[in-house]
Amino acid sequence: MTTARIAIDRTAVVAPLNRRIFGSFVEHLGRCVYDGIYEPGHPTANEDGFRLDVVELVKELGSSTIRYPGGNFVSGYRWEDGVGPKENRPVRRDLAWHSLESNQVGTDEFARWCKLTGSELMMAVNLGTRGIEAALDLLEYANHPSGTALSDQRIANGSPEPHDIKMWCLGNEMDGPWQTGYMTADDYGKLAARTAQAMKAADRNLELVVCGSSGSSMPTFGDWERTVLEHSYEHVDYISCHAYYQERKGDLGSFLASSLEMQYFIETVVATADHVGNKLRSKKKIQLSFDEWNIWYLEEHQASDEVNDEWRFAPRQLEDVYSVADAVVLGNLLMTLLKNHDRVTSASLAQLVNVIAPIMTEPGGDAWRQTTFFPFSVTSRLAKGDVLRPRIEVGTYETEVYGAAPLVDAVATADAESGTSALFLVNRSQTDSIEVTVDLASLDASSITEAVTLHDDDVYAKNTIDDRERVGLRELSGASLADGVLTVTLPPVSWSALAFA
């Protein structure tokens, strides 16, 4: 049997855990909002029309921060359309996803939904078709207590308390020619800097996210970040990263190693940001907001007829049904975000419901968990305290895309206050179980309190509308802990989590 050795050093701290790493994303796209989180006629709907069965699943998922309202959608969005009496709200065309927007859910409703789920609202402003004035107006409407035209309008609209939104995204993917109002790095950097300066004049405690590249494959990747930050560095706090992964042409081996590309992405953006900071003699470090990441079979959707000449309300778009392999990769991507948590301090799984999402719904019917739900929810629940970087000794396998990839990956957390710790593991081998020996002596762990794995003999097994519980977590059998040494056998193509006391 293939073996691996892991050592956990309590002093090898990456960073204290910031729960914003477990964020998600709700965009006005497809059925994410309408027929997803919002369905007034549903048996579980509350007075605002929000499905409470979905709320409970979001709580279970453990989403901490929710980015809203886009995404590509925000670059044509007029926030004023989504406030005030619902019967007066206009229907608009959404050019991003070629659909109709009813505006029945807007800023006030979504802020209330975030309170229902216990999550923090992270707002994006439109820098595609709009700019500084609209951003300042939305900030005043959302955050000013009272006594101004727009704050009093919010109060009159039924939200007496300010929404107190701290994190704001300065547009979305402004490097992409698919984006309404896209622009060059120089033009966007100047606009972002002016917008950020104005917003912080209103509230210097805001945390602002400037747009990085839409992906590492963009021809301007790296140079975009450099140019944008040269303009905006002293006015912003984060630069965004977006990345989606999928299995291509049956190359499962490369797909299972997708986190290597994410690691490259992170290291490149960090190096570029630090270069600009050093050049400007700045005393601060720009953090990374990985505010779009997921598995997305984009090429398949591009070849479909989801977007056509019709203008429809909430069409079914991008409703990927995920496999065990997809979930294993997603769990590994989340582990990679944690391993870089000293710089990646905010992240958003894109998206939350129906659209490339861990939660699915049917109108008037049930809500259920996709395979990708499980590694995210367990990691969010078990990870506490400090993130620790393990030392891993294991063999490699060859991939077509990334070359040699380690067969096992891992990350750990330890919480001094509760005396608990957790270990997250992935086995990328398609054929072999791997016996892993883990030195936990520095954690003073005396017992295993939980041991689960996501694995199936069919790596392409899915939870479908007809078989919604086909895949779930299993007990990771055979794990033992003695004298500070854990021994565990990981099934092939699996993601696993163990908790200790």
One Martini backbone bead per residue (centre of mass of N, CA, C, O) as a GRO file, in nm:
protein
  501
    1MET     BB    1   0.098   0.035   0.020
    2THR     BB    2   0.062   0.352   0.012
    3THR     BB    3   0.248   0.623   0.166
    4ALA     BB    4   0.237   0.873   0.440
    5ARG     BB    5   0.387   1.170   0.592
    6ILE     BB    6   0.288   1.375   0.879
    7ALA     BB    7   0.358   1.703   1.024
    8ILE     BB    8   0.252   1.880   1.319
    9ASP     BB    9   0.311   2.223   1.394
   10ARG     BB   10   0.206   2.455   1.625
   11THR     BB   11   0.416   2.688   1.508
   12ALA     BB   12   0.299   2.658   1.198
   13VAL     BB   13   0.166   2.949   1.134
   14VAL     BB   14  -0.020   3.116   0.910
   15ALA     BB   15  -0.304   3.197   1.062
   16PRO     BB   16  -0.563   3.325   1.181
   17LEU     BB   17  -0.886   3.264   1.166
   18ASN     BB   18  -1.094   3.384   0.902
   19ARG     BB   19  -1.432   3.356   0.825
   20ARG     BB   20  -1.421   3.484   0.533
   21ILE     BB   21  -1.323   3.218   0.386
   22PHE     BB   22  -1.653   3.121   0.404
   23GLY     BB   23  -1.767   3.243   0.161
   24SER     BB   24  -2.008   3.374  -0.072
   25PHE     BB   25  -2.253   3.391  -0.361
   26VAL     BB   26  -2.494   3.635  -0.490
   27GLU     BB   27  -2.663   3.640  -0.800
   28HIS     BB   28  -2.839   3.781  -1.068
   29LEU     BB   29  -2.877   3.448  -1.169
   30GLY     BB   30  -3.101   3.281  -1.272
   31ARG     BB   31  -3.187   3.076  -0.970
   32CYS     BB   32  -3.059   3.211  -0.719
   33VAL     BB   33  -3.287   3.403  -0.632
   34TYR     BB   34  -3.510   3.311  -0.821
   35ASP     BB   35  -3.608   3.002  -0.694
   36GLY     BB   36  -3.414   3.008  -0.445
   37ILE     BB   37  -3.415   3.221  -0.198
   38TYR     BB   38  -3.677   3.326  -0.369
   39GLU     BB   39  -4.032   3.225  -0.283
   40PRO     BB   40  -4.333   3.331  -0.194
   41GLY     BB   41  -4.508   3.046  -0.255
   42HIS     BB   42  -4.365   2.891  -0.052
   43PRO     BB   43  -4.414   2.704   0.233
   44THR     BB   44  -4.135   2.847   0.374
   45ALA     BB   45  -4.205   3.133   0.345
   46ASN     BB   46  -4.172   3.446   0.431
   47GLU     BB   47  -4.260   3.780   0.432
   48ASP     BB   48  -4.016   3.822   0.207
   49GLY     BB   49  -3.995   3.531   0.037
   50PHE     BB   50  -3.809   3.343   0.195
   51ARG     BB   51  -3.653   3.042   0.211
   52LEU     BB   52  -3.610   2.850   0.501
   53ASP     BB   53  -3.474   2.594   0.389
   54VAL     BB   54  -3.233   2.749   0.274
   55VAL     BB   55  -3.137   2.889   0.527
   56GLU     BB   56  -3.059   2.625   0.677
   57LEU     BB   57  -2.843   2.537   0.469
   58VAL     BB   58  -2.662   2.786   0.494
   59LYS     BB   59  -2.596   2.740   0.788
   60GLU     BB   60  -2.471   2.459   0.749
   61LEU     BB   61  -2.249   2.549   0.552
   62GLY     BB   62  -2.113   2.834   0.674
   63SER     BB   63  -2.163   3.108   0.567
   64SER     BB   64  -2.020   3.434   0.622
   65THR     BB   65  -2.000   3.571   0.333
   66ILE     BB   66  -2.189   3.783   0.094
   67ARG     BB   67  -2.182   3.835  -0.231
   68TYR     BB   68  -2.326   4.146  -0.377
   69PRO     BB   69  -2.504   4.115  -0.700
   70GLY     BB   70  -2.206   4.083  -0.812
   71GLY     BB   71  -2.086   4.031  -1.089
   72ASN     BB   72  -2.192   4.091  -1.404
   73PHE     BB   73  -2.460   4.227  -1.318
   74VAL     BB   74  -2.344   4.496  -1.182
   75SER     BB   75  -2.256   4.649  -1.464
   76GLY     BB   76  -2.599   4.721  -1.498
   77TYR     BB   77  -2.679   4.826  -1.216
   78ARG     BB   78  -2.963   4.976  -1.040
   79TRP     BB   79  -3.018   5.012  -0.714
   80GLU     BB   80  -3.289   5.181  -0.713
   81ASP     BB   81  -3.475   4.948  -0.832
   82GLY     BB   82  -3.445   4.776  -0.532
   83VAL     BB   83  -3.629   5.001  -0.396
   84GLY     BB   84  -3.911   5.006  -0.240
   85PRO     BB   85  -4.193   4.955  -0.373
   86LYS     BB   86  -4.257   4.675  -0.556
   87GLU     BB   87  -4.479   4.791  -0.758
   88ASN     BB   88  -4.250   5.022  -0.862
   89ARG     BB   89  -4.059   4.828  -0.989
   90PRO     BB   90  -3.857   4.776  -1.245
   91VAL     BB   91  -3.808   4.631  -1.548
   92ARG     BB   92  -3.508   4.475  -1.666
   93ARG     BB   93  -3.229   4.434  -1.856
   94ASP     BB   94  -2.985   4.173  -1.861
   95LEU     BB   95  -2.686   4.160  -2.034
   96ALA     BB   96  -2.511   3.940  -1.903
   97TRP     BB   97  -2.773   3.699  -1.907
   98HIS     BB   98  -3.018   3.745  -2.084
   99SER     BB   99  -3.243   3.889  -1.887
  100LEU     BB  100  -3.493   3.942  -1.649
  101GLU     BB  101  -3.549   4.206  -1.405
  102SER     BB  102  -3.767   4.268  -1.123
  103ASN     BB  103  -3.659   4.384  -0.834
  104GLN     BB  104  -3.777   4.223  -0.571
  105VAL     BB  105  -3.470   4.215  -0.504
  106GLY     BB  106  -3.268   4.399  -0.273
  107THR     BB  107  -3.092   4.552  -0.041
  108ASP     BB  108  -3.290   4.518   0.200
  109GLU     BB  109  -3.364   4.223   0.164
  110PHE     BB  110  -3.075   4.106   0.166
  111ALA     BB  111  -2.997   4.204   0.446
  112ARG     BB  112  -3.213   4.030   0.587
  113TRP     BB  113  -3.112   3.759   0.486
  114CYS     BB  114  -2.834   3.768   0.623
  115LYS     BB  115  -2.950   3.762   0.909
  116LEU     BB  116  -3.084   3.484   0.887
  117THR     BB  117  -2.786   3.342   0.819
  118GLY     BB  118  -2.539   3.495   0.965
  119SER     BB  119  -2.428   3.702   0.749
  120GLU     BB  120  -2.212   3.896   0.556
  121LEU     BB  121  -2.225   4.181   0.369
  122MET     BB  122  -2.098   4.205   0.026
  123MET     BB  123  -2.057   4.483  -0.179
  124ALA     BB  124  -2.128   4.580  -0.510
  125VAL     BB  125  -2.026   4.808  -0.759
  126ASN     BB  126  -2.089   5.011  -1.040
  127LEU     BB  127  -1.815   5.038  -1.300
  128GLY     BB  128  -1.941   5.019  -1.591
  129THR     BB  129  -2.210   5.231  -1.616
  130ARG     BB  130  -2.088   5.373  -1.370
  131GLY     BB  131  -1.987   5.525  -1.040
  132ILE     BB  132  -1.922   5.736  -0.789
  133GLU     BB  133  -2.206   5.843  -0.726
  134ALA     BB  134  -2.355   5.570  -0.696
  135ALA     BB  135  -2.173   5.461  -0.472
  136LEU     BB  136  -2.232   5.687  -0.264
  137ASP     BB  137  -2.537   5.647  -0.253
  138LEU     BB  138  -2.537   5.356  -0.152
  139LEU     BB  139  -2.376   5.409   0.103
  140GLU     BB  140  -2.577   5.603   0.230
  141TYR     BB  141  -2.824   5.422   0.228
  142ALA     BB  142  -2.695   5.176   0.392
  143ASN     BB  143  -2.509   5.337   0.641
  144HIS     BB  144  -2.658   5.577   0.721
  145PRO     BB  145  -2.851   5.644   0.978
  146SER     BB  146  -2.948   5.966   0.949
  147GLY     BB  147  -3.047   6.287   0.798
  148THR     BB  148  -3.062   6.200   0.500
  149ALA     BB  149  -3.199   6.142   0.209
  150LEU     BB  150  -3.115   5.833   0.185
  151SER     BB  151  -3.149   5.735   0.477
  152ASP     BB  152  -3.450   5.819   0.493
  153GLN     BB  153  -3.539   5.634   0.266
  154ARG     BB  154  -3.473   5.370   0.408
  155ILE     BB  155  -3.661   5.411   0.645
  156ALA     BB  156  -3.921   5.440   0.470
  157ASN     BB  157  -3.859   5.134   0.352
  158GLY     BB  158  -3.807   4.961   0.645
  159SER     BB  159  -3.490   5.052   0.744
  160PRO     BB  160  -3.385   5.195   1.030
  161GLU     BB  161  -3.122   5.046   1.012
  162PRO     BB  162  -2.821   5.016   0.930
  163HIS     BB  163  -2.627   4.782   0.742
  164ASP     BB  164  -2.317   4.791   0.783
  165ILE     BB  165  -2.114   4.785   0.537
  166LYS     BB  166  -1.770   4.701   0.489
  167MET     BB  167  -1.759   4.544   0.217
  168TRP     BB  168  -1.625   4.654  -0.112
  169CYS     BB  169  -1.672   4.629  -0.455
  170LEU     BB  170  -1.495   4.757  -0.748
  171GLY     BB  171  -1.655   4.585  -0.917
  172ASN     BB  172  -1.625   4.349  -1.213
  173GLU     BB  173  -1.423   4.215  -1.428
  174MET     BB  174  -1.281   4.468  -1.603
  175ASP     BB  175  -1.101   4.282  -1.814
  176GLY     BB  176  -1.363   4.173  -1.954
  177PRO     BB  177  -1.531   4.161  -2.264
  178TRP     BB  178  -1.809   4.058  -2.115
  179GLN     BB  179  -1.813   4.331  -1.978
  180THR     BB  180  -1.988   4.588  -1.892
  181GLY     BB  181  -1.755   4.839  -1.938
  182TYR     BB  182  -1.493   4.763  -2.008
  183MET     BB  183  -1.129   4.799  -1.941
  184THR     BB  184  -0.845   4.917  -1.878
  185ALA     BB  185  -0.616   4.923  -1.635
  186ASP     BB  186  -0.577   5.227  -1.633
  187ASP     BB  187  -0.873   5.314  -1.623
  188TYR     BB  188  -0.961   5.147  -1.379
  189GLY     BB  189  -0.752   5.238  -1.169
  190LYS     BB  190  -0.848   5.532  -1.163
  191LEU     BB  191  -1.145   5.481  -1.087
  192ALA     BB  192  -1.094   5.316  -0.830
  193ALA     BB  193  -0.937   5.533  -0.678
  194ARG     BB  194  -1.159   5.749  -0.675
  195THR     BB  195  -1.376   5.580  -0.541
  196ALA     BB  196  -1.222   5.503  -0.285
  197GLN     BB  197  -1.163   5.789  -0.184
  198ALA     BB  198  -1.463   5.870  -0.155
  199MET     BB  199  -1.560   5.641   0.036
  200LYS     BB  200  -1.344   5.709   0.263
  201ALA     BB  201  -1.455   5.992   0.316
  202ALA     BB  202  -1.720   5.871   0.439
  203ASP     BB  203  -1.548   5.590   0.532
  204ARG     BB  204  -1.244   5.481   0.663
  205ASN     BB  205  -1.349   5.169   0.751
  206LEU     BB  206  -1.350   5.056   0.495
  207GLU     BB  207  -1.342   4.762   0.274
  208LEU     BB  208  -1.158   4.735  -0.029
  209VAL     BB  209  -1.211   4.592  -0.363
  210VAL     BB  210  -1.008   4.524  -0.623
  211CYS     BB  211  -0.968   4.436  -0.945
  212GLY     BB  212  -0.861   4.164  -1.080
  213SER     BB  213  -0.825   3.905  -1.245
  214SER     BB  214  -1.041   3.664  -1.401
  215GLY     BB  215  -0.766   3.506  -1.462
  216SER     BB  216  -0.464   3.338  -1.536
  217SER     BB  217  -0.539   3.329  -1.862
  218MET     BB  218  -0.508   3.610  -1.901
  219PRO     BB  219  -0.311   3.817  -2.096
  220THR     BB  220  -0.295   4.040  -1.837
  221PHE     BB  221  -0.174   3.884  -1.628
  222GLY     BB  222  -0.022   4.088  -1.374
  223ASP     BB  223  -0.030   4.359  -1.527
  224TRP     BB  224  -0.300   4.440  -1.417
  225GLU     BB  225  -0.230   4.447  -1.117
  226ARG     BB  226  -0.004   4.651  -1.134
  227THR     BB  227  -0.159   4.891  -1.256
  228VAL     BB  228  -0.394   4.913  -1.058
  229LEU     BB  229  -0.212   4.943  -0.796
  230GLU     BB  230  -0.057   5.199  -0.876
  231HIS     BB  231  -0.326   5.366  -0.833
  232SER     BB  232  -0.480   5.210  -0.556
  233TYR     BB  233  -0.317   5.106  -0.307
  234GLU     BB  234  -0.383   5.338  -0.078
  235HIS     BB  235  -0.721   5.282  -0.105
  236VAL     BB  236  -0.693   4.973  -0.059
  237ASP     BB  237  -0.714   4.615   0.071
  238TYR     BB  238  -0.796   4.451  -0.192
  239ILE     BB  239  -0.755   4.178  -0.424
  240SER     BB  240  -0.889   4.000  -0.672
  241CYS     BB  241  -0.991   3.651  -0.729
  242HIS     BB  242  -1.051   3.425  -1.014
  243ALA     BB  243  -1.165   3.069  -1.017
  244TYR     BB  244  -1.206   2.790  -1.244
  245TYR     BB  245  -1.293   2.435  -1.258
  246GLN     BB  246  -1.230   2.141  -1.479
  247GLU     BB  247  -1.289   1.867  -1.654
  248ARG     BB  248  -1.084   1.756  -1.935
  249LYS     BB  249  -1.101   1.506  -2.151
  250GLY     BB  250  -1.071   1.288  -1.904
  251ASP     BB  251  -0.859   1.448  -1.702
  252LEU     BB  252  -0.848   1.363  -1.382
  253GLY     BB  253  -0.560   1.407  -1.277
  254SER     BB  254  -0.549   1.715  -1.328
  255PHE     BB  255  -0.804   1.795  -1.176
  256LEU     BB  256  -0.703   1.693  -0.889
  257ALA     BB  257  -0.459   1.929  -0.929
  258SER     BB  258  -0.585   2.228  -0.926
  259SER     BB  259  -0.443   2.360  -0.673
  260LEU     BB  260  -0.178   2.432  -0.821
  261GLU     BB  261  -0.298   2.672  -0.976
  262MET     BB  262  -0.393   2.833  -0.733
  263GLN     BB  263  -0.113   2.869  -0.612
  264TYR     BB  264   0.003   3.028  -0.848
  265PHE     BB  265  -0.194   3.258  -0.841
  266ILE     BB  266  -0.134   3.360  -0.557
  267GLU     BB  267   0.175   3.406  -0.582
  268THR     BB  268   0.157   3.613  -0.813
  269VAL     BB  269  -0.017   3.829  -0.673
  270VAL     BB  270   0.160   3.874  -0.430
  271ALA     BB  271   0.416   3.959  -0.582
  272THR     BB  272   0.288   4.202  -0.725
  273ALA     BB  273   0.184   4.358  -0.481
  274ASP     BB  274   0.463   4.380  -0.337
  275HIS     BB  275   0.604   4.532  -0.558
  276VAL     BB  276   0.427   4.783  -0.543
  277GLY     BB  277   0.466   4.844  -0.244
  278ASN     BB  278   0.775   4.883  -0.263
  279LYS     BB  279   0.772   5.105  -0.480
  280LEU     BB  280   0.581   5.295  -0.278
  281ARG     BB  281   0.666   5.261   0.023
  282SER     BB  282   0.473   5.082   0.175
  283LYS     BB  283   0.329   4.963   0.494
  284LYS     BB  284   0.133   4.780   0.341
  285LYS     BB  285  -0.081   4.497   0.279
  286ILE     BB  286  -0.225   4.325   0.036
  287GLN     BB  287  -0.506   4.152   0.007
  288LEU     BB  288  -0.693   3.858  -0.068
  289SER     BB  289  -0.993   3.814  -0.275
  290PHE     BB  290  -1.151   3.503  -0.336
  291ASP     BB  291  -1.460   3.593  -0.485
  292GLU     BB  292  -1.412   3.347  -0.704
  293TRP     BB  293  -1.492   2.995  -0.662
  294ASN     BB  294  -1.488   2.679  -0.852
  295ILE     BB  295  -1.686   2.456  -1.016
  296TRP     BB  296  -1.699   2.486  -1.388
  297TYR     BB  297  -1.879   2.396  -1.690
  298LEU     BB  298  -1.840   2.624  -1.920
  299GLU     BB  299  -1.808   2.485  -2.198
  300GLU     BB  300  -2.088   2.349  -2.194
  301HIS     BB  301  -2.256   2.613  -2.173
  302GLN     BB  302  -2.147   2.751  -2.434
  303ALA     BB  303  -2.275   2.503  -2.614
  304SER     BB  304  -2.544   2.593  -2.540
  305ASP     BB  305  -2.900   2.733  -2.512
  306GLU     BB  306  -2.938   2.920  -2.260
  307VAL     BB  307  -2.863   3.154  -2.452
  308ASN     BB  308  -3.100   3.360  -2.616
  309ASP     BB  309  -3.350   3.561  -2.771
  310GLU     BB  310  -3.476   3.553  -2.508
  311TRP     BB  311  -3.665   3.716  -2.243
  312ARG     BB  312  -3.618   3.603  -1.908
  313PHE     BB  313  -3.717   3.484  -1.605
  314ALA     BB  314  -3.524   3.291  -1.436
  315PRO     BB  315  -3.343   3.100  -1.584
  316ARG     BB  316  -3.186   2.809  -1.656
  317GLN     BB  317  -2.852   2.845  -1.529
  318LEU     BB  318  -2.570   2.685  -1.445
  319GLU     BB  319  -2.673   2.372  -1.346
  320ASP     BB  320  -2.467   2.204  -1.197
  321VAL     BB  321  -2.382   1.860  -1.146
  322TYR     BB  322  -2.211   1.703  -0.890
  323SER     BB  323  -1.938   1.518  -0.809
  324VAL     BB  324  -1.709   1.362  -0.628
  325ALA     BB  325  -1.466   1.484  -0.773
  326ASP     BB  326  -1.556   1.776  -0.741
  327ALA     BB  327  -1.555   1.773  -0.426
  328VAL     BB  328  -1.258   1.707  -0.385
  329VAL     BB  329  -1.151   1.957  -0.525
  330LEU     BB  330  -1.294   2.166  -0.352
  331GLY     BB  331  -1.163   2.083  -0.086
  332ASN     BB  332  -0.871   2.146  -0.190
  333LEU     BB  333  -0.914   2.447  -0.247
  334LEU     BB  334  -0.980   2.524   0.045
  335MET     BB  335  -0.709   2.432   0.158
  336THR     BB  336  -0.543   2.640  -0.009
  337LEU     BB  337  -0.660   2.891   0.117
  338LEU     BB  338  -0.562   2.821   0.403
  339LYS     BB  339  -0.248   2.798   0.329
  340ASN     BB  340  -0.298   3.131   0.240
  341HIS     BB  341  -0.417   3.304   0.499
  342ASP     BB  342  -0.215   3.547   0.519
  343ARG     BB  343  -0.356   3.666   0.231
  344VAL     BB  344  -0.620   3.495   0.225
  345THR     BB  345  -0.904   3.661   0.392
  346SER     BB  346  -1.102   3.620   0.142
  347ALA     BB  347  -1.401   3.434   0.028
  348SER     BB  348  -1.608   3.307  -0.265
  349LEU     BB  349  -1.840   3.091  -0.332
  350ALA     BB  350  -1.938   3.017  -0.673
  351GLN     BB  351  -2.232   2.968  -0.575
  352LEU     BB  352  -2.516   2.900  -0.366
  353VAL     BB  353  -2.782   2.873  -0.567
  354ASN     BB  354  -2.814   2.655  -0.852
  355VAL     BB  355  -2.558   2.820  -0.937
  356ILE     BB  356  -2.295   2.664  -0.912
  357ALA     BB  357  -2.401   2.482  -0.646
  358PRO     BB  358  -2.455   2.333  -0.321
  359ILE     BB  359  -2.756   2.432  -0.372
  360MET     BB  360  -3.084   2.299  -0.437
  361THR     BB  361  -3.393   2.367  -0.623
  362GLU     BB  362  -3.756   2.359  -0.629
  363PRO     BB  363  -4.043   2.469  -0.721
  364GLY     BB  364  -4.235   2.398  -0.438
  365GLY     BB  365  -3.999   2.233  -0.316
  366ASP     BB  366  -3.704   2.119  -0.259
  367ALA     BB  367  -3.395   2.105  -0.079
  368TRP     BB  368  -3.041   2.033  -0.161
  369ARG     BB  369  -2.738   1.854  -0.157
  370GLN     BB  370  -2.447   1.865  -0.285
  371THR     BB  371  -2.139   1.736  -0.288
  372THR     BB  372  -1.997   2.024  -0.228
  373PHE     BB  373  -2.116   2.078   0.054
  374PHE     BB  374  -1.944   1.900   0.253
  375PRO     BB  375  -1.651   2.018   0.266
  376PHE     BB  376  -1.741   2.300   0.344
  377SER     BB  377  -1.912   2.249   0.603
  378VAL     BB  378  -1.694   2.098   0.768
  379THR     BB  379  -1.471   2.309   0.761
  380SER     BB  380  -1.634   2.542   0.885
  381ARG     BB  381  -1.693   2.385   1.155
  382LEU     BB  382  -1.387   2.281   1.243
  383ALA     BB  383  -1.243   2.539   1.191
  384LYS     BB  384  -0.998   2.670   1.430
  385GLY     BB  385  -0.803   2.933   1.506
  386ASP     BB  386  -0.526   2.802   1.369
  387VAL     BB  387  -0.339   2.782   1.086
  388LEU     BB  388  -0.167   2.492   0.960
  389ARG     BB  389   0.145   2.379   0.820
  390PRO     BB  390   0.230   2.100   0.690
  391ARG     BB  391   0.442   1.815   0.667
  392ILE     BB  392   0.499   1.638   0.355
  393GLU     BB  393   0.540   1.282   0.278
  394VAL     BB  394   0.517   1.202  -0.073
  395GLY     BB  395   0.425   1.096  -0.353
  396THR     BB  396   0.382   1.097  -0.707
  397TYR     BB  397   0.213   1.212  -1.004
  398GLU     BB  398   0.130   1.232  -1.338
  399THR     BB  399   0.051   1.520  -1.532
  400GLU     BB  400  -0.037   1.692  -1.814
  401VAL     BB  401  -0.048   1.992  -1.685
  402TYR     BB  402   0.152   1.980  -1.393
  403GLY     BB  403   0.285   1.724  -1.361
  404ALA     BB  404   0.395   1.677  -1.063
  405ALA     BB  405   0.182   1.532  -0.802
  406PRO     BB  406   0.071   1.499  -0.508
  407LEU     BB  407  -0.119   1.250  -0.351
  408VAL     BB  408  -0.112   1.439  -0.092
  409ASP     BB  409  -0.312   1.659   0.107
  410ALA     BB  410  -0.285   1.929   0.368
  411VAL     BB  411  -0.458   2.064   0.666
  412ALA     BB  412  -0.461   2.266   0.973
  413THR     BB  413  -0.610   2.311   1.304
  414ALA     BB  414  -0.589   2.524   1.612
  415ASP     BB  415  -0.747   2.558   1.947
  416ALA     BB  416  -0.671   2.688   2.249
  417GLU     BB  417  -0.944   2.743   2.390
  418SER     BB  418  -1.073   2.438   2.331
  419GLY     BB  419  -0.853   2.207   2.253
  420THR     BB  420  -0.882   2.187   1.943
  421SER     BB  421  -0.867   1.998   1.628
  422ALA     BB  422  -0.779   1.976   1.266
  423LEU     BB  423  -0.798   1.757   0.967
  424PHE     BB  424  -0.719   1.784   0.614
  425LEU     BB  425  -0.775   1.553   0.334
  426VAL     BB  426  -0.621   1.426   0.024
  427ASN     BB  427  -0.677   1.181  -0.238
  428ARG     BB  428  -0.555   1.155  -0.581
  429SER     BB  429  -0.581   0.873  -0.622
  430GLN     BB  430  -0.745   0.640  -0.850
  431THR     BB  431  -0.644   0.342  -0.707
  432ASP     BB  432  -0.528   0.416  -0.412
  433SER     BB  433  -0.475   0.362  -0.105
  434ILE     BB  434  -0.361   0.563   0.186
  435GLU     BB  435  -0.124   0.552   0.431
  436VAL     BB  436  -0.138   0.767   0.717
  437THR     BB  437   0.106   0.942   0.911
  438VAL     BB  438   0.051   1.147   1.212
  439ASP     BB  439   0.205   1.407   1.386
  440LEU     BB  440   0.037   1.528   1.701
  441ALA     BB  441   0.204   1.611   1.957
  442SER     BB  442   0.178   1.936   1.953
  443LEU     BB  443  -0.150   1.917   2.015
  444ASP     BB  444  -0.248   1.719   2.245
  445ALA     BB  445  -0.392   1.474   2.128
  446SER     BB  446  -0.627   1.207   2.256
  447SER     BB  447  -0.880   1.227   2.047
  448ILE     BB  448  -1.134   1.118   1.832
  449THR     BB  449  -1.440   1.296   1.738
  450GLU     BB  450  -1.394   1.288   1.415
  451ALA     BB  451  -1.458   1.085   1.100
  452VAL     BB  452  -1.458   1.176   0.756
  453THR     BB  453  -1.578   1.097   0.417
  454LEU     BB  454  -1.543   1.152   0.058
  455HIS     BB  455  -1.671   0.865  -0.114
  456ASP     BB  456  -1.667   0.661  -0.422
  457ASP     BB  457  -1.656   0.414  -0.652
  458ASP     BB  458  -1.802   0.651  -0.803
  459VAL     BB  459  -1.668   0.952  -0.905
  460TYR     BB  460  -1.958   1.032  -1.070
  461ALA     BB  461  -2.134   1.067  -0.847
  462LYS     BB  462  -2.471   1.202  -0.776
  463ASN     BB  463  -2.699   1.458  -0.682
  464THR     BB  464  -3.019   1.437  -0.784
  465ILE     BB  465  -3.349   1.495  -0.835
  466ASP     BB  466  -3.391   1.163  -0.814
  467ASP     BB  467  -3.108   1.146  -0.617
  468ARG     BB  468  -3.036   1.336  -0.336
  469GLU     BB  469  -2.867   1.087  -0.152
  470ARG     BB  470  -2.633   0.933  -0.293
  471VAL     BB  471  -2.435   1.145  -0.157
  472GLY     BB  472  -2.209   1.128   0.130
  473LEU     BB  473  -2.102   1.097   0.431
  474ARG     BB  474  -1.847   0.902   0.586
  475GLU     BB  475  -1.696   0.695   0.773
  476LEU     BB  476  -1.361   0.682   0.884
  477SER     BB  477  -1.224   0.397   0.896
  478GLY     BB  478  -0.946   0.301   1.114
  479ALA     BB  479  -0.885   0.527   1.293
  480SER     BB  480  -0.586   0.611   1.492
  481LEU     BB  481  -0.478   0.706   1.838
  482ALA     BB  482  -0.128   0.706   1.956
  483ASP     BB  483   0.102   0.887   2.104
  484GLY     BB  484   0.045   1.124   1.880
  485VAL     BB  485  -0.045   0.907   1.654
  486LEU     BB  486  -0.178   0.895   1.336
  487THR     BB  487  -0.387   0.649   1.169
  488VAL     BB  488  -0.474   0.645   0.813
  489THR     BB  489  -0.708   0.555   0.551
  490LEU     BB  490  -0.727   0.660   0.217
  491PRO     BB  491  -0.924   0.675  -0.025
  492PRO     BB  492  -0.975   0.703  -0.335
  493VAL     BB  493  -1.081   0.984  -0.421
  494SER     BB  494  -1.057   1.185  -0.145
  495TRP     BB  495  -1.219   1.348   0.134
  496SER     BB  496  -1.100   1.449   0.466
  497ALA     BB  497  -1.200   1.454   0.827
  498LEU     BB  498  -1.055   1.552   1.148
  499ALA     BB  499  -1.115   1.543   1.503
  500PHE     BB  500  -0.980   1.687   1.814
  501ALA     BB  501  -0.901   1.654   2.194
   0.00000   0.00000   0.00000
